[in-house]
PDB file of C-alpha atoms in Angstrom:
ATOM      1  CA  UNK A   1      51.843 -14.674   4.031  1.00 79.00           C
ATOM      2  CA  UNK A   2      49.052 -14.856   1.422  1.00 91.00           C
ATOM      3  CA  UNK A   3      48.170 -18.413   0.409  1.00 92.00           C
ATOM      4  CA  UNK A   4      45.859 -19.631  -2.389  1.00 93.00           C
ATOM      5  CA  UNK A   5      43.307 -22.378  -1.678  1.00 92.00           C
ATOM      6  CA  UNK A   6      43.800 -25.768  -3.402  1.00 90.00           C
ATOM      7  CA  UNK A   7      40.903 -25.055  -5.799  1.00 92.00           C
ATOM      8  CA  UNK A   8      42.370 -21.639  -6.671  1.00 92.00           C
ATOM      9  CA  UNK A   9      39.176 -19.802  -5.714  1.00 95.00           C
ATOM     10  CA  UNK A  10      40.258 -18.087  -2.468  1.00 95.00           C
ATOM     11  CA  UNK A  11      43.248 -16.280  -0.987  1.00 95.00           C
ATOM     12  CA  UNK A  12      43.822 -16.360   2.789  1.00 95.00           C
ATOM     13  CA  UNK A  13      46.043 -13.809   4.530  1.00 95.00           C
ATOM     14  CA  UNK A  14      46.805 -12.141   7.855  1.00 94.00           C
ATOM     15  CA  UNK A  15      45.133  -8.787   8.421  1.00 92.00           C
ATOM     16  CA  UNK A  16      45.280  -6.225  11.202  1.00 86.00           C
ATOM     17  CA  UNK A  17      41.745  -4.773  11.382  1.00 75.00           C
ATOM     18  CA  UNK A  18      42.416  -3.121  14.753  1.00 74.00           C
ATOM     19  CA  UNK A  19      45.803  -1.612  13.790  1.00 72.00           C
ATOM     20  CA  UNK A  20      49.342  -2.935  13.268  1.00 70.00           C
ATOM     21  CA  UNK A  21      50.071  -2.791  17.005  1.00 72.00           C
ATOM     22  CA  UNK A  22      47.117  -5.109  17.796  1.00 73.00           C
ATOM     23  CA  UNK A  23      46.895  -8.903  17.326  1.00 78.00           C
ATOM     24  CA  UNK A  24      46.247 -10.019  13.757  1.00 87.00           C
ATOM     25  CA  UNK A  25      43.353 -12.023  12.343  1.00 92.00           C
ATOM     26  CA  UNK A  26      43.061 -14.387   9.379  1.00 94.00           C
ATOM     27  CA  UNK A  27      40.866 -13.312   6.465  1.00 94.00           C
ATOM     28  CA  UNK A  28      39.945 -14.680   3.049  1.00 95.00           C
ATOM     29  CA  UNK A  29      39.037 -12.988  -0.211  1.00 96.00           C
ATOM     30  CA  UNK A  30      37.803 -14.498  -3.511  1.00 96.00           C
ATOM     31  CA  UNK A  31      40.697 -14.794  -5.981  1.00 91.00           C
ATOM     32  CA  UNK A  32      38.475 -13.220  -8.645  1.00 94.00           C
ATOM     33  CA  UNK A  33      37.964 -10.181  -6.388  1.00 92.00           C
ATOM     34  CA  UNK A  34      35.484  -9.069  -3.799  1.00 94.00           C
ATOM     35  CA  UNK A  35      35.324  -8.095  -0.164  1.00 94.00           C
ATOM     36  CA  UNK A  36      37.559  -9.795   2.410  1.00 93.00           C
ATOM     37  CA  UNK A  37      35.857 -11.885   5.111  1.00 93.00           C
ATOM     38  CA  UNK A  38      37.358 -12.370   8.572  1.00 91.00           C
ATOM     39  CA  UNK A  39      37.837 -16.028   9.514  1.00 90.00           C
ATOM     40  CA  UNK A  40      39.063 -15.212  13.027  1.00 89.00           C
ATOM     41  CA  UNK A  41      37.960 -12.283  15.154  1.00 84.00           C
ATOM     42  CA  UNK A  42      39.602 -12.358  18.551  1.00 80.00           C
ATOM     43  CA  UNK A  43      41.539  -9.762  20.465  1.00 76.00           C
ATOM     44  CA  UNK A  44      42.884 -12.234  23.051  1.00 79.00           C
ATOM     45  CA  UNK A  45      45.008 -14.195  20.587  1.00 85.00           C
ATOM     46  CA  UNK A  46      47.170 -13.317  17.611  1.00 89.00           C
ATOM     47  CA  UNK A  47      46.113 -15.392  14.595  1.00 92.00           C
ATOM     48  CA  UNK A  48      48.422 -15.460  11.580  1.00 93.00           C
ATOM     49  CA  UNK A  49      50.253 -17.581   8.970  1.00 94.00           C
ATOM     50  CA  UNK A  50      47.271 -19.261   7.239  1.00 95.00           C
ATOM     51  CA  UNK A  51      47.816 -22.541   5.360  1.00 94.00           C
ATOM     52  CA  UNK A  52      45.456 -24.822   3.443  1.00 93.00           C
ATOM     53  CA  UNK A  53      45.152 -28.550   4.152  1.00 91.00           C
ATOM     54  CA  UNK A  54      44.426 -31.324   1.617  1.00 85.00           C
ATOM     55  CA  UNK A  55      40.623 -31.031   1.623  1.00 84.00           C
ATOM     56  CA  UNK A  56      40.648 -27.241   1.523  1.00 87.00           C
ATOM     57  CA  UNK A  57      40.418 -26.668   5.284  1.00 90.00           C
ATOM     58  CA  UNK A  58      42.101 -23.499   6.448  1.00 92.00           C
ATOM     59  CA  UNK A  59      44.569 -23.669   9.358  1.00 94.00           C
ATOM     60  CA  UNK A  60      46.542 -20.938  11.161  1.00 94.00           C
ATOM     61  CA  UNK A  61      48.835 -20.244  14.101  1.00 95.00           C
ATOM     62  CA  UNK A  62      47.329 -18.819  17.310  1.00 94.00           C
ATOM     63  CA  UNK A  63      49.417 -17.103  19.977  1.00 92.00           C
ATOM     64  CA  UNK A  64      48.064 -15.867  23.287  1.00 88.00           C
ATOM     65  CA  UNK A  65      49.150 -12.621  24.898  1.00 82.00           C
ATOM     66  CA  UNK A  66      49.763 -14.706  28.027  1.00 84.00           C
ATOM     67  CA  UNK A  67      53.117 -16.508  27.612  1.00 81.00           C
ATOM     68  CA  UNK A  68      51.866 -19.280  29.933  1.00 87.00           C
ATOM     69  CA  UNK A  69      49.216 -20.233  27.360  1.00 91.00           C
ATOM     70  CA  UNK A  70      50.341 -22.676  24.621  1.00 93.00           C
ATOM     71  CA  UNK A  71      50.670 -21.686  20.983  1.00 93.00           C
ATOM     72  CA  UNK A  72      48.277 -23.583  18.709  1.00 94.00           C
ATOM     73  CA  UNK A  73      47.812 -24.512  15.082  1.00 93.00           C
ATOM     74  CA  UNK A  74      44.060 -24.533  14.567  1.00 92.00           C
ATOM     75  CA  UNK A  75      41.972 -25.697  11.610  1.00 92.00           C
ATOM     76  CA  UNK A  76      38.348 -25.135  10.700  1.00 81.00           C
ATOM     77  CA  UNK A  77      36.203 -26.081   7.739  1.00 69.00           C
ATOM     78  CA  UNK A  78      33.746 -23.477   6.459  1.00 64.00           C
ATOM     79  CA  UNK A  79      31.310 -22.898   9.299  1.00 67.00           C
ATOM     80  CA  UNK A  80      32.821 -25.744  11.315  1.00 79.00           C
ATOM     81  CA  UNK A  81      34.135 -26.059  14.836  1.00 81.00           C
ATOM     82  CA  UNK A  82      37.854 -25.250  15.321  1.00 85.00           C
ATOM     83  CA  UNK A  83      40.165 -28.254  15.753  1.00 90.00           C
ATOM     84  CA  UNK A  84      43.619 -27.999  17.345  1.00 92.00           C
ATOM     85  CA  UNK A  85      46.186 -29.703  15.088  1.00 93.00           C
ATOM     86  CA  UNK A  86      49.271 -28.840  17.157  1.00 93.00           C
ATOM     87  CA  UNK A  87      50.045 -27.379  20.574  1.00 93.00           C
ATOM     88  CA  UNK A  88      53.369 -26.069  21.863  1.00 93.00           C
ATOM     89  CA  UNK A  89      54.520 -24.556  25.143  1.00 91.00           C
ATOM     90  CA  UNK A  90      57.201 -22.755  23.071  1.00 89.00           C
ATOM     91  CA  UNK A  91      56.604 -20.161  20.353  1.00 89.00           C
ATOM     92  CA  UNK A  92      55.399 -21.473  16.988  1.00 93.00           C
ATOM     93  CA  UNK A  93      57.130 -19.181  14.512  1.00 91.00           C
ATOM     94  CA  UNK A  94      55.901 -20.460  11.148  1.00 92.00           C
ATOM     95  CA  UNK A  95      53.844 -23.263   9.594  1.00 94.00           C
ATOM     96  CA  UNK A  96      53.529 -24.693   6.095  1.00 93.00           C
ATOM     97  CA  UNK A  97      51.834 -27.611   4.401  1.00 92.00           C
ATOM     98  CA  UNK A  98      53.183 -29.836   1.656  1.00 91.00           C
ATOM     99  CA  UNK A  99      51.882 -29.119  -1.858  1.00 86.00           C
ATOM    100  CA  UNK A 100      49.241 -31.836  -1.518  1.00 87.00           C
ATOM    101  CA  UNK A 101      48.219 -30.553   1.940  1.00 87.00           C
ATOM    102  CA  UNK A 102      48.771 -33.907   3.657  1.00 90.00           C
ATOM    103  CA  UNK A 103      51.841 -32.943   5.690  1.00 93.00           C
ATOM    104  CA  UNK A 104      52.061 -30.092   8.181  1.00 94.00           C
ATOM    105  CA  UNK A 105      55.380 -28.620   9.291  1.00 94.00           C
ATOM    106  CA  UNK A 106      55.855 -26.011  12.000  1.00 94.00           C
ATOM    107  CA  UNK A 107      58.895 -24.227  13.360  1.00 93.00           C
ATOM    108  CA  UNK A 108      59.298 -23.797  17.120  1.00 91.00           C
ATOM    109  CA  UNK A 109      61.706 -21.422  18.833  1.00 86.00           C
ATOM    110  CA  UNK A 110      62.803 -22.066  22.415  1.00 79.00           C
ATOM    111  CA  UNK A 111      65.471 -20.837  24.799  1.00 73.00           C
ATOM    112  CA  UNK A 112      68.731 -22.658  24.165  1.00 66.00           C
ATOM    113  CA  UNK A 113      69.703 -25.649  26.280  1.00 68.00           C
ATOM    114  CA  UNK A 114      73.311 -24.457  26.692  1.00 67.00           C
ATOM    115  CA  UNK A 115      72.755 -20.696  26.520  1.00 68.00           C
ATOM    116  CA  UNK A 116      69.289 -19.371  27.485  1.00 66.00           C
ATOM    117  CA  UNK A 117      69.972 -16.153  25.496  1.00 68.00           C
ATOM    118  CA  UNK A 118      70.316 -18.104  22.237  1.00 68.00           C
ATOM    119  CA  UNK A 119      67.185 -19.458  20.543  1.00 78.00           C
ATOM    120  CA  UNK A 120      67.181 -23.131  19.538  1.00 83.00           C
ATOM    121  CA  UNK A 121      64.933 -24.115  16.639  1.00 87.00           C
ATOM    122  CA  UNK A 122      62.997 -27.320  16.155  1.00 89.00           C
ATOM    123  CA  UNK A 123      61.030 -28.285  13.029  1.00 92.00           C
ATOM    124  CA  UNK A 124      58.121 -30.653  13.707  1.00 93.00           C
ATOM    125  CA  UNK A 125      56.605 -32.499  10.741  1.00 94.00           C
ATOM    126  CA  UNK A 126      53.324 -34.446  10.898  1.00 94.00           C
ATOM    127  CA  UNK A 127      51.632 -36.623   8.301  1.00 94.00           C
ATOM    128  CA  UNK A 128      48.029 -35.572   8.938  1.00 91.00           C
ATOM    129  CA  UNK A 129      46.447 -38.740   7.512  1.00 88.00           C
ATOM    130  CA  UNK A 130      48.645 -41.227   9.402  1.00 92.00           C
ATOM    131  CA  UNK A 131      49.393 -39.115  12.479  1.00 88.00           C
ATOM    132  CA  UNK A 132      53.093 -39.908  12.152  1.00 93.00           C
ATOM    133  CA  UNK A 133      55.347 -37.184  13.481  1.00 93.00           C
ATOM    134  CA  UNK A 134      59.055 -36.504  13.376  1.00 94.00           C
ATOM    135  CA  UNK A 135      61.287 -33.569  14.173  1.00 91.00           C
ATOM    136  CA  UNK A 136      64.528 -31.929  13.118  1.00 91.00           C
ATOM    137  CA  UNK A 137      66.598 -30.111  15.734  1.00 88.00           C
ATOM    138  CA  UNK A 138      68.825 -27.435  14.235  1.00 87.00           C
ATOM    139  CA  UNK A 139      72.353 -26.780  15.561  1.00 84.00           C
ATOM    140  CA  UNK A 140      72.447 -24.384  18.563  1.00 77.00           C
ATOM    141  CA  UNK A 141      72.601 -20.759  17.446  1.00 74.00           C
ATOM    142  CA  UNK A 142      71.478 -21.478  13.869  1.00 80.00           C
ATOM    143  CA  UNK A 143      68.755 -18.971  12.948  1.00 78.00           C
ATOM    144  CA  UNK A 144      65.738 -20.364  11.075  1.00 78.00           C
ATOM    145  CA  UNK A 145      62.815 -18.134  10.058  1.00 74.00           C
ATOM    146  CA  UNK A 146      60.563 -20.121   7.744  1.00 77.00           C
ATOM    147  CA  UNK A 147      59.447 -23.576   6.673  1.00 78.00           C
ATOM    148  CA  UNK A 148      59.153 -24.808   3.083  1.00 78.00           C
ATOM    149  CA  UNK A 149      58.255 -28.082   1.398  1.00 70.00           C
TER     150      UNK A 149
END
């Protein structure tokens, strides 16, 4: 899931500094080379799938170990306070931004309405500047694994 910043200077990616069986963290590294820097450093939540927004802010998915806690898409400017962009009581599987970084899309998986053993998928799409949101519900049983613009 490596992603290059809009200015081309930085690459963000998911890393597993505590081992593959532990929750991941988001890190960045200069595109020209250098040492990676952790952006997130928690053991309570799994942070993964980094994306860049229009002004270069980095955002990522956060999942708690506690299934009662909501999944989040969180953003933070360099040194800034985290801001929750999206919250879901169902699992957020993947997130992407449009090429210009103004639209955020995220894929949610939830137990099927007709058959609880089958996962239903819902794609939510938000224009970040206008706050407008829409969604696409996929046919029951259709498997979706990623988002692309």
